mmCIF file of C-alpha atoms in Angstrom:
data_model
loop_
_atom_site.group_PDB
_atom_site.id
_atom_site.type_symbol
_atom_site.label_atom_id
_atom_site.label_comp_id
_atom_site.label_asym_id
_atom_site.label_seq_id
_atom_site.Cartn_x
_atom_site.Cartn_y
_atom_site.Cartn_z
ATOM 1 C CA MET A 5 -20.495 -46.152 6.435
ATOM 2 C CA ILE A 6 -20.767 -43.427 3.826
ATOM 3 C CA LYS A 7 -19.972 -39.960 4.832
ATOM 4 C CA ALA A 8 -22.266 -37.208 2.966
ATOM 5 C CA THR A 9 -20.977 -33.566 2.788
ATOM 6 C CA VAL A 10 -23.910 -31.315 1.944
ATOM 7 C CA TYR A 11 -23.571 -27.522 1.105
ATOM 8 C CA VAL A 12 -26.695 -25.518 1.076
ATOM 9 C CA THR A 13 -26.448 -21.988 -0.138
ATOM 10 C CA ILE A 14 -28.819 -18.970 -0.985
ATOM 11 C CA LYS A 15 -29.478 -18.837 -4.771
ATOM 12 C CA GLN A 16 -27.493 -16.058 -6.334
ATOM 13 C CA SER A 17 -30.593 -13.975 -7.195
ATOM 14 C CA VAL A 18 -31.878 -13.824 -3.620
ATOM 15 C CA LEU A 19 -30.585 -11.418 -1.023
ATOM 16 C CA ASP A 20 -28.478 -12.810 1.828
ATOM 17 C CA PRO A 21 -28.906 -10.499 4.774
ATOM 18 C CA GLN A 22 -26.598 -12.590 6.966
ATOM 19 C CA GLY A 23 -23.835 -12.100 4.357
ATOM 20 C CA VAL A 24 -24.516 -8.389 4.051
ATOM 21 C CA ALA A 25 -24.231 -8.087 7.643
ATOM 22 C CA VAL A 26 -21.015 -9.991 8.024
ATOM 23 C CA GLN A 27 -19.544 -7.833 5.211
ATOM 24 C CA GLY A 28 -20.589 -4.795 6.850
ATOM 25 C CA ALA A 29 -18.885 -6.074 10.301
ATOM 26 C CA LEU A 30 -15.702 -6.971 8.249
ATOM 27 C CA HIS A 31 -15.484 -3.397 6.588
ATOM 28 C CA SER A 32 -16.019 -1.740 10.017
ATOM 29 C CA MET A 33 -13.089 -3.782 11.240
ATOM 30 C CA GLY A 34 -10.816 -2.532 8.589
ATOM 31 C CA PHE A 35 -11.035 -5.408 6.028
ATOM 32 C CA GLN A 36 -11.739 -2.860 3.067
ATOM 33 C CA GLU A 37 -10.813 -5.449 0.420
ATOM 34 C CA VAL A 38 -13.858 -7.659 1.196
ATOM 35 C CA ASP A 39 -16.271 -7.368 -1.986
ATOM 36 C CA SER A 40 -19.034 -9.693 -0.927
ATOM 37 C CA VAL A 41 -19.969 -12.176 1.474
ATOM 38 C CA ARG A 42 -22.552 -15.085 1.112
ATOM 39 C CA ILE A 43 -23.194 -17.510 3.840
ATOM 40 C CA GLY A 44 -24.662 -21.000 3.594
ATOM 41 C CA LYS A 45 -24.815 -24.253 5.667
ATOM 42 C CA TYR A 46 -22.347 -27.125 5.665
ATOM 43 C CA LEU A 47 -23.461 -30.463 6.882
ATOM 44 C CA GLU A 48 -21.569 -33.621 7.589
ATOM 45 C CA ILE A 49 -23.894 -36.851 7.529
ATOM 46 C CA ASN A 50 -22.778 -40.213 8.381
ATOM 47 C CA LEU A 51 -24.992 -42.850 6.894
ATOM 48 C CA ASP A 52 -25.036 -46.295 7.998
ATOM 49 C CA THR A 53 -25.058 -48.082 4.624
ATOM 50 C CA ASP A 54 -22.398 -48.960 1.946
ATOM 51 C CA ASN A 55 -24.685 -48.628 -0.878
ATOM 52 C CA ARG A 56 -23.691 -45.544 -2.850
ATOM 53 C CA GLU A 57 -26.744 -45.382 -5.204
ATOM 54 C CA GLU A 58 -29.237 -45.682 -2.081
ATOM 55 C CA ALA A 59 -27.071 -43.081 -0.223
ATOM 56 C CA GLU A 60 -27.244 -40.572 -2.918
ATOM 57 C CA ALA A 61 -31.144 -41.175 -3.292
ATOM 58 C CA LYS A 62 -31.580 -40.851 0.318
ATOM 59 C CA VAL A 63 -29.408 -37.648 0.752
ATOM 60 C CA THR A 64 -31.140 -36.051 -2.228
ATOM 61 C CA GLU A 65 -34.709 -36.636 -0.530
ATOM 62 C CA MET A 66 -33.355 -35.189 2.906
ATOM 63 C CA CYS A 67 -32.224 -32.245 1.088
ATOM 64 C CA GLU A 68 -35.458 -31.792 -0.728
ATOM 65 C CA LYS A 69 -37.635 -32.432 2.268
ATOM 66 C CA LEU A 70 -35.755 -30.892 5.198
ATOM 67 C CA LEU A 71 -32.283 -29.573 4.653
ATOM 68 C CA ALA A 72 -32.682 -27.000 1.916
ATOM 69 C CA ASN A 73 -35.536 -24.664 1.210
ATOM 70 C CA THR A 74 -35.498 -25.028 -2.448
ATOM 71 C CA VAL A 75 -37.530 -21.954 -3.166
ATOM 72 C CA VAL A 76 -34.590 -19.800 -2.049
ATOM 73 C CA GLU A 77 -31.639 -22.117 -1.511
ATOM 74 C CA GLN A 78 -29.569 -24.705 -3.515
ATOM 75 C CA TYR A 79 -27.792 -27.593 -2.429
ATOM 76 C CA ARG A 80 -25.023 -29.908 -3.552
ATOM 77 C CA PHE A 81 -23.330 -32.812 -1.879
ATOM 78 C CA GLU A 82 -20.300 -35.249 -2.144
ATOM 79 C CA LEU A 83 -20.302 -38.823 -0.792
ATOM 80 C CA GLU A 84 -17.164 -40.318 0.570
ATOM 81 C CA GLY A 85 -16.284 -43.979 1.756
ATOM 82 C CA MET B 26 -10.344 -10.827 -7.294
ATOM 83 C CA ILE B 27 -9.731 -13.786 -5.092
ATOM 84 C CA LYS B 28 -12.560 -16.043 -3.699
ATOM 85 C CA ALA B 29 -12.141 -17.551 -0.407
ATOM 86 C CA THR B 30 -14.209 -20.386 0.654
ATOM 87 C CA VAL B 31 -14.288 -20.857 4.466
ATOM 88 C CA TYR B 32 -15.648 -23.729 6.386
ATOM 89 C CA VAL B 33 -16.385 -23.145 9.993
ATOM 90 C CA THR B 34 -17.264 -26.377 11.986
ATOM 91 C CA ILE B 35 -17.890 -27.149 15.606
ATOM 92 C CA LYS B 36 -14.827 -29.165 17.046
ATOM 93 C CA GLN B 37 -15.283 -32.942 17.413
ATOM 94 C CA SER B 38 -15.274 -32.954 21.226
ATOM 95 C CA VAL B 39 -17.920 -30.309 21.376
ATOM 96 C CA LEU B 40 -21.648 -31.176 21.434
ATOM 97 C CA ASP B 41 -23.458 -29.882 18.324
ATOM 98 C CA PRO B 42 -27.164 -29.401 19.419
ATOM 99 C CA GLN B 43 -28.460 -28.257 15.858
ATOM 100 C CA GLY B 44 -26.867 -31.399 14.447
ATOM 101 C CA VAL B 45 -28.478 -33.489 17.020
ATOM 102 C CA ALA B 46 -31.811 -31.704 16.293
ATOM 103 C CA VAL B 47 -31.624 -32.403 12.544
ATOM 104 C CA GLN B 48 -30.642 -35.911 13.090
ATOM 105 C CA GLY B 49 -33.869 -36.529 15.399
ATOM 106 C CA ALA B 50 -35.975 -34.796 12.786
ATOM 107 C CA LEU B 51 -34.484 -37.008 9.850
ATOM 108 C CA HIS B 52 -35.093 -40.257 12.093
ATOM 109 C CA SER B 53 -38.572 -39.188 12.796
ATOM 110 C CA MET B 54 -39.071 -38.721 8.943
ATOM 111 C CA GLY B 55 -38.093 -42.514 8.415
ATOM 112 C CA PHE B 56 -34.334 -41.824 7.671
ATOM 113 C CA GLN B 57 -33.141 -44.607 9.848
ATOM 114 C CA GLU B 58 -29.841 -44.969 8.330
ATOM 115 C CA VAL B 59 -28.771 -41.376 9.407
ATOM 116 C CA ASP B 60 -25.867 -42.261 12.099
ATOM 117 C CA SER B 61 -24.742 -38.792 12.981
ATOM 118 C CA VAL B 62 -25.233 -35.141 11.711
ATOM 119 C CA ARG B 63 -22.839 -32.163 12.363
ATOM 120 C CA ILE B 64 -23.682 -28.533 11.101
ATOM 121 C CA GLY B 65 -21.224 -25.863 10.228
ATOM 122 C CA LYS B 66 -21.041 -22.713 8.426
ATOM 123 C CA TYR B 67 -20.021 -22.376 4.677
ATOM 124 C CA LEU B 68 -18.782 -18.703 3.702
ATOM 125 C CA GLU B 69 -17.775 -17.440 0.285
ATOM 126 C CA ILE B 70 -15.933 -14.339 0.506
ATOM 127 C CA ASN B 71 -14.952 -12.387 -2.583
ATOM 128 C CA LEU B 72 -11.626 -10.314 -1.982
ATOM 129 C CA ASP B 73 -10.668 -7.181 -4.091
ATOM 130 C CA THR B 74 -6.930 -8.307 -4.309
ATOM 131 C CA ASP B 75 -4.821 -10.345 -6.521
ATOM 132 C CA ASN B 76 -2.233 -11.021 -3.878
ATOM 133 C CA ARG B 77 -2.519 -14.611 -2.636
ATOM 134 C CA GLU B 78 -0.371 -14.284 0.293
ATOM 135 C CA GLU B 79 -2.063 -11.038 1.523
ATOM 136 C CA ALA B 80 -5.490 -12.779 0.939
ATOM 137 C CA GLU B 81 -4.345 -15.851 3.066
ATOM 138 C CA ALA B 82 -3.315 -13.783 5.857
ATOM 139 C CA LYS B 83 -6.369 -11.510 5.652
ATOM 140 C CA VAL B 84 -8.774 -14.346 5.650
ATOM 141 C CA THR B 85 -6.890 -16.094 8.722
ATOM 142 C CA GLU B 86 -7.288 -12.810 10.599
ATOM 143 C CA MET B 87 -11.064 -12.611 9.754
ATOM 144 C CA CYS B 88 -11.531 -16.193 10.946
ATOM 145 C CA GLU B 89 -9.809 -15.458 14.149
ATOM 146 C CA LYS B 90 -11.335 -12.108 14.971
ATOM 147 C CA LEU B 91 -14.867 -12.710 13.609
ATOM 148 C CA LEU B 92 -16.011 -15.773 11.654
ATOM 149 C CA ALA B 93 -15.133 -18.462 13.938
ATOM 150 C CA ASN B 94 -15.401 -18.913 17.790
ATOM 151 C CA THR B 95 -12.086 -20.727 18.236
ATOM 152 C CA VAL B 96 -12.939 -21.984 21.751
ATOM 153 C CA VAL B 97 -15.394 -24.353 20.280
ATOM 154 C CA GLU B 98 -15.113 -24.052 16.411
ATOM 155 C CA GLN B 99 -12.564 -24.845 13.966
ATOM 156 C CA TYR B 100 -11.921 -23.445 10.372
ATOM 157 C CA ARG B 101 -10.249 -24.079 7.218
ATOM 158 C CA PHE B 102 -10.370 -22.214 3.738
ATOM 159 C CA GLU B 103 -9.654 -22.555 0.430
ATOM 160 C CA LEU B 104 -8.420 -19.643 -2.174
ATOM 161 C CA GLU B 105 -9.245 -19.662 -5.814
ATOM 162 C CA GLY B 106 -8.438 -17.109 -8.645
#
């Protein structure tokens, strides 16, 4: 069993409206020291394989095809186990 | 400037419908080796302070009050810089 941890984030050059909204909410709650907020997705995927190379190829394919919209998002992942 | 990276995940005992949906989609795309998927939020928060202790206290407060619903979610964070 291999555990993949995937991070999908909006590219730096793309506006993150959810982050801007959370930043505004934090400011209005008195957290004036918040300079910027960016929000992404965090996925834990358990894979029923012990072959690391296969797992890496499969997770890359999942990210490209479903998990990330590579036009505006970037992804990275780590494998464990 | 301190950068906080916050991970908000659904507690293990709580059903994650978004994760179940993504798992179903991956299966139907032929990724049979996917055993389980859990989805959380990933936040990058830049703080306009250089005081690590203050930053830690503030980020904990932000998580408790806004970023995580501690009834069904858990959070952890890392500070950099």
